[in-house]
Coordinates of C-alpha atoms in Angstrom, one line a residue:
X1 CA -184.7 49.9 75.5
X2 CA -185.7 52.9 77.7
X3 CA -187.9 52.0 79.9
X4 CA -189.0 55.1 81.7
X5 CA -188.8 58.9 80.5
X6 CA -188.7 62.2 82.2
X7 CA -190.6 64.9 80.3
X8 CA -188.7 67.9 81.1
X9 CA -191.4 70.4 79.2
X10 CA -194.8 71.6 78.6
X11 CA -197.4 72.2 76.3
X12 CA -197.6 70.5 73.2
X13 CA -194.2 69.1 72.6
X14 CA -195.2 67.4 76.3
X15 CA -198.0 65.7 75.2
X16 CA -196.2 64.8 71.7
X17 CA -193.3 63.5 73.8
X18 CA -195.7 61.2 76.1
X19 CA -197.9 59.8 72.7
X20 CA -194.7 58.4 70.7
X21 CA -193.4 57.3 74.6
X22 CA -196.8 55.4 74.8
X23 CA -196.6 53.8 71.4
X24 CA -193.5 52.8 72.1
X25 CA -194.5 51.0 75.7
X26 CA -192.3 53.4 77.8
X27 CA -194.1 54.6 81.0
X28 CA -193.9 58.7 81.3
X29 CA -193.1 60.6 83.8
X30 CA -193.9 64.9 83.3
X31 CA -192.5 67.3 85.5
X32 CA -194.9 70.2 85.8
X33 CA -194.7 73.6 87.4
X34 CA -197.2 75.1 89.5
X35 CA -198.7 77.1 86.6
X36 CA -199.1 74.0 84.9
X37 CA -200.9 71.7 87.2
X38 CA -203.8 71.1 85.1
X39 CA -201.9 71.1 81.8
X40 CA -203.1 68.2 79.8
X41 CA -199.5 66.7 79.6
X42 CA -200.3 66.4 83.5
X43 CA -203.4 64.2 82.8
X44 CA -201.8 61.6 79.9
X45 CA -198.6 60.9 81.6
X46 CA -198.3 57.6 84.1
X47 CA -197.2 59.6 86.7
X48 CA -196.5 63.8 87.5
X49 CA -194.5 65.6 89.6
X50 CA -194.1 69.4 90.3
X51 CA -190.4 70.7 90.2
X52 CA -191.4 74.3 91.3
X53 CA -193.5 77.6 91.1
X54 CA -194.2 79.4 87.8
X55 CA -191.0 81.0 86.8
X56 CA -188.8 78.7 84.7
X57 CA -186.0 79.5 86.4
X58 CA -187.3 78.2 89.3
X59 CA -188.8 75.2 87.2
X60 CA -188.4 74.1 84.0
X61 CA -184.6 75.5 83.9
X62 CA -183.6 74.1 87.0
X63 CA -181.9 71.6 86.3
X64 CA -181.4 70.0 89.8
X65 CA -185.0 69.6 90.6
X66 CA -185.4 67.9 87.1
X67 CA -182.6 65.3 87.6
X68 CA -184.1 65.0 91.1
X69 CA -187.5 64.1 89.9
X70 CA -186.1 61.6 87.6
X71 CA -184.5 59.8 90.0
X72 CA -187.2 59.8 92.8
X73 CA -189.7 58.8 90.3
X74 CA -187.3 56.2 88.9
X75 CA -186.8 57.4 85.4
X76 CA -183.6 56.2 83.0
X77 CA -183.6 58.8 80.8
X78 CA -184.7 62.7 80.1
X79 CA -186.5 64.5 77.0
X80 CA -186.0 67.6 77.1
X81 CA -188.0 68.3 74.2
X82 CA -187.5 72.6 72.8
X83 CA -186.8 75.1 74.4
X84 CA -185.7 75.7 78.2
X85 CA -182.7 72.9 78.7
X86 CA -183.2 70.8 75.5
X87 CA -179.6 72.6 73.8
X88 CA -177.7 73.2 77.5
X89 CA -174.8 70.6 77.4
X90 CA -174.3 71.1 80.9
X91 CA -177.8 69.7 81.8
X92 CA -176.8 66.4 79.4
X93 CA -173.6 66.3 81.1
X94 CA -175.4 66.0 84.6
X95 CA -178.1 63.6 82.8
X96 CA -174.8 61.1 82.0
X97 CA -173.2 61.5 85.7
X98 CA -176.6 60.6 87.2
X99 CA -176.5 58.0 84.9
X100 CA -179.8 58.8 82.9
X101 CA -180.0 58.6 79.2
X102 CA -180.5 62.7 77.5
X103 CA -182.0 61.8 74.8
X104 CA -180.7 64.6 72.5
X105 CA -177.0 64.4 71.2
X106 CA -173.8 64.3 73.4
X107 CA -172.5 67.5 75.3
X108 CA -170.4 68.4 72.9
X109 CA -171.7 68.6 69.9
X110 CA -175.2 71.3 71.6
X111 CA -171.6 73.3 72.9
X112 CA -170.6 73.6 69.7
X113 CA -173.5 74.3 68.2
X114 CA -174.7 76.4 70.8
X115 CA -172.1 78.9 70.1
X116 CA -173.2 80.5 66.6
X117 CA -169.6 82.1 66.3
X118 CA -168.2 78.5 66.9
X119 CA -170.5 77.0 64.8
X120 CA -170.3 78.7 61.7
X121 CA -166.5 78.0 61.9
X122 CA -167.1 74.7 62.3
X123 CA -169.5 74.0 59.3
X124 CA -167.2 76.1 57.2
X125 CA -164.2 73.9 58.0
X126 CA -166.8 71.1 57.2
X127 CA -167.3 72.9 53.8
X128 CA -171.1 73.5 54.4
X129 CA -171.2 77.2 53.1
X130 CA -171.7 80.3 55.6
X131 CA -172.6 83.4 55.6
X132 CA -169.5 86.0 54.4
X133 CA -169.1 88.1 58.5
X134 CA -166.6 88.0 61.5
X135 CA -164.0 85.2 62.1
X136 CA -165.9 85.0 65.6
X137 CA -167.0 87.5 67.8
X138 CA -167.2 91.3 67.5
X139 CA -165.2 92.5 71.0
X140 CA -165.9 96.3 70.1
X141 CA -167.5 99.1 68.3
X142 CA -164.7 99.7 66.3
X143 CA -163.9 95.8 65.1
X144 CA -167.7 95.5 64.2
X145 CA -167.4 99.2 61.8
X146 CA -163.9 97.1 60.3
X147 CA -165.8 94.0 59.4
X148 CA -168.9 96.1 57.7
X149 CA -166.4 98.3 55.8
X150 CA -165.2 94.8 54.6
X151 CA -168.0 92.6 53.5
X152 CA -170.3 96.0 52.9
X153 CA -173.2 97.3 54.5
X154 CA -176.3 96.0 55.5
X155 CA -174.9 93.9 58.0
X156 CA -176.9 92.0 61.1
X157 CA -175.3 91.8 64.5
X158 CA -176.8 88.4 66.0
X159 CA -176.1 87.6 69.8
X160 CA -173.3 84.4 69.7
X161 CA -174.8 82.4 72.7
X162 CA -178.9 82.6 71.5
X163 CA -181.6 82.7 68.9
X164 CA -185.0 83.3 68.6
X165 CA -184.7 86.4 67.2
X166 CA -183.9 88.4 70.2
X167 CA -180.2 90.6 70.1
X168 CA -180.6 90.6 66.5
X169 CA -180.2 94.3 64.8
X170 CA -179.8 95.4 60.8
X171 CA -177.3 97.4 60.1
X172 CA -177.7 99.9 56.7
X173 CA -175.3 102.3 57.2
X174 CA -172.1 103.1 59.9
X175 CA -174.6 105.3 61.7
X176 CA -176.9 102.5 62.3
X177 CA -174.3 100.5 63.8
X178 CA -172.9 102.9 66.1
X179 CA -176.6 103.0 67.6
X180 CA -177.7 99.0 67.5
X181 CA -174.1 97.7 69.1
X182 CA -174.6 98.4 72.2
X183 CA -178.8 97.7 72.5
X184 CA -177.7 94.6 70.7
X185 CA -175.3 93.6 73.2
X186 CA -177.4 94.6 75.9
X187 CA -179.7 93.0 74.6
X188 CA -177.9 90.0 74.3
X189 CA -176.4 90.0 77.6
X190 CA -180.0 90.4 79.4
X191 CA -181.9 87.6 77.2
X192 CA -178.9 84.3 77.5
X193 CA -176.6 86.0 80.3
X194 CA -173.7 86.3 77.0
X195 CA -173.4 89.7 75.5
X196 CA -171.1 87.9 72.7
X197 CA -172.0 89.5 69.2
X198 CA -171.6 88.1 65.5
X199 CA -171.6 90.0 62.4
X200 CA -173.1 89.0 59.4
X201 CA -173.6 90.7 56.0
X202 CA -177.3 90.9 55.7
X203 CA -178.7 89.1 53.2
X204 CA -182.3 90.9 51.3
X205 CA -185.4 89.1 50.1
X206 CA -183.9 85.4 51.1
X207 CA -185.9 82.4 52.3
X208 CA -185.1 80.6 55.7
X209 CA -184.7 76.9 54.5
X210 CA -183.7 74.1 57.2
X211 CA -182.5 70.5 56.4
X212 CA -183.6 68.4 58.9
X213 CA -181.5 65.2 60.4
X214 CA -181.3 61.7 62.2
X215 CA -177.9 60.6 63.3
X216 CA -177.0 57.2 65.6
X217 CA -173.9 56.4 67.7
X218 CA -172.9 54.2 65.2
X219 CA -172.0 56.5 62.4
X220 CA -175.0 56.3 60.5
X221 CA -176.7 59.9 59.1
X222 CA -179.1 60.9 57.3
X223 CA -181.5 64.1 56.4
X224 CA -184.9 63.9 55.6
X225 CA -185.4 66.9 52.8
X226 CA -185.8 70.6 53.7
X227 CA -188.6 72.9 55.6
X228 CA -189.4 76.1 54.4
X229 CA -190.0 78.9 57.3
X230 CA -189.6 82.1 55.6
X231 CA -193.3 83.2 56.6
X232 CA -191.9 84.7 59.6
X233 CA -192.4 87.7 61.6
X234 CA -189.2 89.3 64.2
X235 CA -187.3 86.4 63.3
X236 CA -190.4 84.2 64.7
X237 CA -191.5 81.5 62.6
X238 CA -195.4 81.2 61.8
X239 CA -196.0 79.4 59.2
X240 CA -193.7 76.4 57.8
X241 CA -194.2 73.9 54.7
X242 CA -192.2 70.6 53.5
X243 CA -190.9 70.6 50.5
X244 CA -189.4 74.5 49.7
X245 CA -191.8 75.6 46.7
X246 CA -188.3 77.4 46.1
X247 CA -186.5 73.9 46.4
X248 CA -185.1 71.8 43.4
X249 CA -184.6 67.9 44.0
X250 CA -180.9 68.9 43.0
X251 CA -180.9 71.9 45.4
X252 CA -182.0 69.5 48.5
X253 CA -179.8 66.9 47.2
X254 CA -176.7 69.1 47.8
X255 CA -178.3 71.3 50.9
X256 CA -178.9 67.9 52.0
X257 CA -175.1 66.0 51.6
X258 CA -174.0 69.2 53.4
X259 CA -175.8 69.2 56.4
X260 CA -175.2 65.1 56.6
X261 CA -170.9 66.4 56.5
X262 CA -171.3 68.9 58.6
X263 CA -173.2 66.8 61.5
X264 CA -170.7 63.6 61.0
X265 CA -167.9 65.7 61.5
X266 CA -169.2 67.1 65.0
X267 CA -169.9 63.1 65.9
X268 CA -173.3 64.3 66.4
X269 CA -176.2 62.0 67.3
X270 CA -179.6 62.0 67.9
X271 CA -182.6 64.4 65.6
X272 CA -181.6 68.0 64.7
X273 CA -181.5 70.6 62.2
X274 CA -179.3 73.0 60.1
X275 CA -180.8 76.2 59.1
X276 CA -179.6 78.1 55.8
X277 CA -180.4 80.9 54.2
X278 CA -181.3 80.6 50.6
X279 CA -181.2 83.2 47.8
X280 CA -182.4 84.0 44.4
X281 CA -179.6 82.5 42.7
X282 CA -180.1 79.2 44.9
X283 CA -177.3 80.0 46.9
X284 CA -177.1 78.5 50.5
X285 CA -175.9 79.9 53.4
X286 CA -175.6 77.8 56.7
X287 CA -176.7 80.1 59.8
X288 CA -177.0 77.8 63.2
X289 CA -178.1 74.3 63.7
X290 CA -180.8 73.5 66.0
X291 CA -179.6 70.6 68.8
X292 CA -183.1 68.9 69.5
X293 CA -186.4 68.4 67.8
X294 CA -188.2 71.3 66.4
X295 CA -191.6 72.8 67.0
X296 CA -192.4 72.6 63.0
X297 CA -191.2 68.5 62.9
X298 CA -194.4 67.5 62.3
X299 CA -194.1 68.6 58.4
X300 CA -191.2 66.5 58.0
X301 CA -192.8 63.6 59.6
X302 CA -196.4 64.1 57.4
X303 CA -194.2 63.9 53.7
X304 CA -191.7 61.6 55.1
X305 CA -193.8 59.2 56.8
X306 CA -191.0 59.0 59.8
X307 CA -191.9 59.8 63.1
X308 CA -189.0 61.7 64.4
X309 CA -189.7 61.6 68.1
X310 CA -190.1 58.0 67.7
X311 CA -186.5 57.8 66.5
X312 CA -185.0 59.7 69.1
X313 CA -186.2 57.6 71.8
X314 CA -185.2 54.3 69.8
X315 CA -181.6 56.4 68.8
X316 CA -181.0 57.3 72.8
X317 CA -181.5 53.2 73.2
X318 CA -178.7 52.4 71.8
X319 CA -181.2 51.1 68.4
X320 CA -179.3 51.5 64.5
X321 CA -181.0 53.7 62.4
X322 CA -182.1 51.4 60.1
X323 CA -183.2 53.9 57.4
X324 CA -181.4 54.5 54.3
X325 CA -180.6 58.0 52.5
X326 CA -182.3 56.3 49.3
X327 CA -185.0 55.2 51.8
X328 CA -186.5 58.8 52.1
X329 CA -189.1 60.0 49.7
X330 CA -190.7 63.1 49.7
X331 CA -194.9 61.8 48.4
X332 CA -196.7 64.5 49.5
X333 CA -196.9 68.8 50.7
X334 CA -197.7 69.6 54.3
X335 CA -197.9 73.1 55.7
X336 CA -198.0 73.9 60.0
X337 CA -200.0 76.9 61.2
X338 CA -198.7 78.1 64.8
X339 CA -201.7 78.8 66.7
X340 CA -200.5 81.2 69.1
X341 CA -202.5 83.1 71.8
X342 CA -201.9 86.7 70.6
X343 CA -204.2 89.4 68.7
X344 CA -203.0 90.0 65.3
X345 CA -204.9 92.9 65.0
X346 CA -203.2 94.8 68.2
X347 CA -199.4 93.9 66.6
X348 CA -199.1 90.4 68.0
X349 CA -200.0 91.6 71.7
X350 CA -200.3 88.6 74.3
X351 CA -203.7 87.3 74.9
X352 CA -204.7 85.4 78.1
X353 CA -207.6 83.8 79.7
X354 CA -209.7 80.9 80.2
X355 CA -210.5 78.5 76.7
X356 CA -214.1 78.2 77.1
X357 CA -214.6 76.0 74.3
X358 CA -212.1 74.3 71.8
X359 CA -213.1 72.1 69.0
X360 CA -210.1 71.2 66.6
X361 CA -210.4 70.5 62.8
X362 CA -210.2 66.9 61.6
X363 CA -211.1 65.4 58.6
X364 CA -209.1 64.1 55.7
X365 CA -205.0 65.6 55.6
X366 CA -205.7 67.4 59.2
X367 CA -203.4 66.6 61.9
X368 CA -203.4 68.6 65.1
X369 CA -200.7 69.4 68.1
X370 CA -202.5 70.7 70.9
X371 CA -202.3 70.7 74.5
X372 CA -205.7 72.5 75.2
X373 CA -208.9 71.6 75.9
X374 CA -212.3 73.8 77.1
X375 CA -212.6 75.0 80.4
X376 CA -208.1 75.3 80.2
X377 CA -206.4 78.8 81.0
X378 CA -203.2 78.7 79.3
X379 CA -200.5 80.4 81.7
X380 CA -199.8 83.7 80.6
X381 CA -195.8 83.2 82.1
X382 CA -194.9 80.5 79.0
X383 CA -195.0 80.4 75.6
X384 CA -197.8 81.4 73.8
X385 CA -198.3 78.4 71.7
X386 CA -201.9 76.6 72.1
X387 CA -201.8 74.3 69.2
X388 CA -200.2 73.6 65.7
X389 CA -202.6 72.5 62.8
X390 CA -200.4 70.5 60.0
X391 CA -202.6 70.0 56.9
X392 CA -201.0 67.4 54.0
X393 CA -201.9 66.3 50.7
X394 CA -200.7 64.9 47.4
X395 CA -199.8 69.0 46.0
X396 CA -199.3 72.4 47.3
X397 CA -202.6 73.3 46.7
X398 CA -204.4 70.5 47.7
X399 CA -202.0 71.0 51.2
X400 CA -203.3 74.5 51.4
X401 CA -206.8 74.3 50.9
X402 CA -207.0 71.8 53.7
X403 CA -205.6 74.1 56.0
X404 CA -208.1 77.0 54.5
X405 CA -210.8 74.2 55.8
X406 CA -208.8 73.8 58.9
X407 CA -208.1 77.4 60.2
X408 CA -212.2 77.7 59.6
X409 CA -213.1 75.2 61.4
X410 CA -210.9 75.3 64.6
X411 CA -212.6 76.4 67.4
X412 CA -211.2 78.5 70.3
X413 CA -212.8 81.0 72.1
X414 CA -212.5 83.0 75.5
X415 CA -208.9 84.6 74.0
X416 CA -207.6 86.1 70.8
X417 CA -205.7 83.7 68.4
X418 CA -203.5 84.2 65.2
X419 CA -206.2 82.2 63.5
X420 CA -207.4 85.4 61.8
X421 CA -203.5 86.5 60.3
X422 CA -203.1 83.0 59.5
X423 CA -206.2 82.6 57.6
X424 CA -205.3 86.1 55.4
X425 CA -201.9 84.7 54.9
X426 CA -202.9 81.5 53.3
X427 CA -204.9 83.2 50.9
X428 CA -202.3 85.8 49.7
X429 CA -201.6 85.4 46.2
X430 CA -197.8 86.2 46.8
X431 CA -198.0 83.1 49.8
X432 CA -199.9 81.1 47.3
X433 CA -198.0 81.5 44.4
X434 CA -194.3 80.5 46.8
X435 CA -192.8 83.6 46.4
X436 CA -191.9 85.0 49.8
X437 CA -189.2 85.5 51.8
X438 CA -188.1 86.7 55.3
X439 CA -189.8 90.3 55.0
X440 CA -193.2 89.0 53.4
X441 CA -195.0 88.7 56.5
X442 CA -194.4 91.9 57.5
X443 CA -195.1 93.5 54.3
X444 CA -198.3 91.7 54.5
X445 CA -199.4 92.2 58.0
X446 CA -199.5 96.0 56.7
X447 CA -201.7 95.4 54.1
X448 CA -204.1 93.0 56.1
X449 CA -204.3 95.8 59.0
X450 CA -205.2 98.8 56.2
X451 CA -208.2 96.2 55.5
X452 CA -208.9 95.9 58.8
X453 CA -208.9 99.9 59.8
X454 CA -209.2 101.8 56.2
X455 CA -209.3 105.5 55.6

């Protein structure tokens, strides 16, 4: 058993990371920037030390001062929860020759993965179903207008090396793919340092549906149902729910045997996730897989009743999964809110400041990821994430009204949150009723903003 971890992260998935490390017996180690000396990760870990100023390249993405402060502080093993290193093989490779236990899946499998052009090739040879685009990456101007003539137009241009939404650029027509290849590659180049370029026919009015997954060294695989992340806005997820409303038991039965092939035949271990795209006709197309645990697990673990961090340390041990496909039920609908420290009303813009007072919701079906708590200033040079509220309950609407009662009563103030978006969103008859997809948020924030400022 691991006996001592390295948190290489921040925030919430920190503290989520040191709770299931605690539960489990291990003793916790967090390396912390600067920025984050009084982060609450900080405060529940056994012991804390800083691997550098603010910047994360001078931090959390250096990679020799994490393996360093393992070491010294006499760790056997490394989370790197999401994010920053958590999908860079090469940091996993250096975790195995300093003989510390990444606990994520081998090197190979995240450089696979990481490659979207690679990828996609590699579930379709798999026979996991992809999206109809380029056999690999677009090297010109000219190959990228030959592909769209092929598959038809619109078409998305997708960096190969990165997600997250940045790179990415619709295509309707030739003339707005002459002007979005080069910002996309530009773009590309400047966010993961590859200026590598997919194309994709672009897919209208589809949900973002991921099938999430536990695998041990021994062979063993299994998925745990879908998530459902089409509330979205620039490719950035805000609002996720287990099970799809837009999800059959026969549907995730078949998504589900797919993404179990397609991660056995990469030898992949550890918790991850495939993401598809999902149309009106219930056809599913995989996109990328996601190499380490992801912000929206919670929903998983609240209808499954597995805690998946849990099973990554016990996986990384060397411990069997002991569950069995037929072993996972879905008993109950959970939805995740992502609290983020923006103002909706000013188009998302970055808040910052000091959290004077913070009070999360509780009661029955509440559960909260946070790593705030009053008197806190959040750095402004992260992620904006301050908590994630997951409400559950036996139906959809029973899930949703909790998290009505939940946004209400969540306390924050001293900076602008999403609560207000949020708390629109979950009323929407469209949201209420399941029938989004990708587009819906912004088609909503619209609306919600014309309330705000009317004529």
């Amino acid at each position: 058993m691991i006996r001592k971890v390295l948190v290489a992260n921040r925030g919430e998935i920190a503290v989520r990371i040191i709770r299931a490390c605690q539960e489990l017996g291990i003793r916790t180690v967090v390396a912390y920037s600067t920025a984050d000396r009084d982060s609450l990760a900080v405060r529940l870990a056994d012991e804390a030390v800083c691997i550098g100023p603010p910047p994360a390249a001078k931090s959390y993405l250096n990679a020799p001062a994490l393996i360093s402060a393992a070491l010294v502080s006499g760790c056997d093993a490394i989370h790197p929860g999401y994010g920053f290193l958590s999908e860079n093989p090469y940091f996993a490779e250096m975790c195995a020759d300093c003989k510390l236990t990444f606990i994520g899946p081998p090197p190979e499998p995240i450089r696979l993965m990481g490659d979207k052009a690679i990828g996609r090739e590699t579930m379709r040879k798999a026979g996991v179903p992809t999206v109809p685009g380029s056999d690999g990456e677009v090297r010109s101007l000219e190959e990228a207008i030959d592909v769209a003539r092929q598959i038809g137009y619109p078409v998305l241009l997708k960096p190969s090396g990165g997600g997250g939404g940045r790179g990415m650029r619709v295509a309707y027509d030739e003339a707005d793919l002459q002007r979005a290849f080069p910002t996309a590659r530009a773009e590309a180049e400047a966010a993961f340092g590859n200026g590598a370029l997919l194309l994709e026919k672009y897919l209208t009015r589809v949900r973002h549906v991921e099938i999430q997954v536990l695998a041990d060294q021994y062979g063993h695989a299994i998925h745990l149902g879908e998530r459902d992340c089409s509330a979205q806005r620039r490719h950035q997820k805000i609002v996720e729910e287990a099970p799809s409303p837009a999800v059959t038991p026969e549907l995730r039965e078949r998504m589900g045997a797919d993404a179990v092939r397609g991660i056995k035949s990469i030898g992949y271990v550890n918790a991850g996730t495939l993401e598809f795209l999902l149309d009106q006709d219930g056809n599913y197309y995989f996109i990328e897989m996601n190499t380490r645990i992801q912000v929206e697990h919670p929903v998983t673990e609240q209808v499954t009743g597995i805690d998946l961090v849990r099973w990554q340390l016990l996986i990384a041990s060397g411990e069997r999964l002991t569950l069995r496909q037929e072993d996972i039920k879905i008993t109950r609908h959970a939805i995740e809110c992502r609290i983020n420290a923006e103002d909706p009303e000013r188009d998302f813009l970055p808040a910052s400041g000091e959290v004077e007072f913070y009070l999360p919701p509780g009661g029955p079906g509440v559960r909260v990821d946070s790593h705030l708590y009053s008197g806190y200033t959040p750095p402004g040079t992260y992620d904006s994430l301050l908590a994630k509220i997951i409400t559950f309950g036996d139906t959809r609407d029973e899930a949703l009204n909790r998290m009505r009662r939940a946004l209400n009563e969540c306390v924050i103030t001293g900076i602008k949150t999403t609560i207000p978006f949020q708390l629109a969103l979950i009323d929407d008859p469209e949201f209420r009723a399941g029938r989004i997809h990708t587009g819906y948020v912004a088609e909503l924030l619209r609306q919600w903003k014309e309330t705000l400022n009317p004529v």
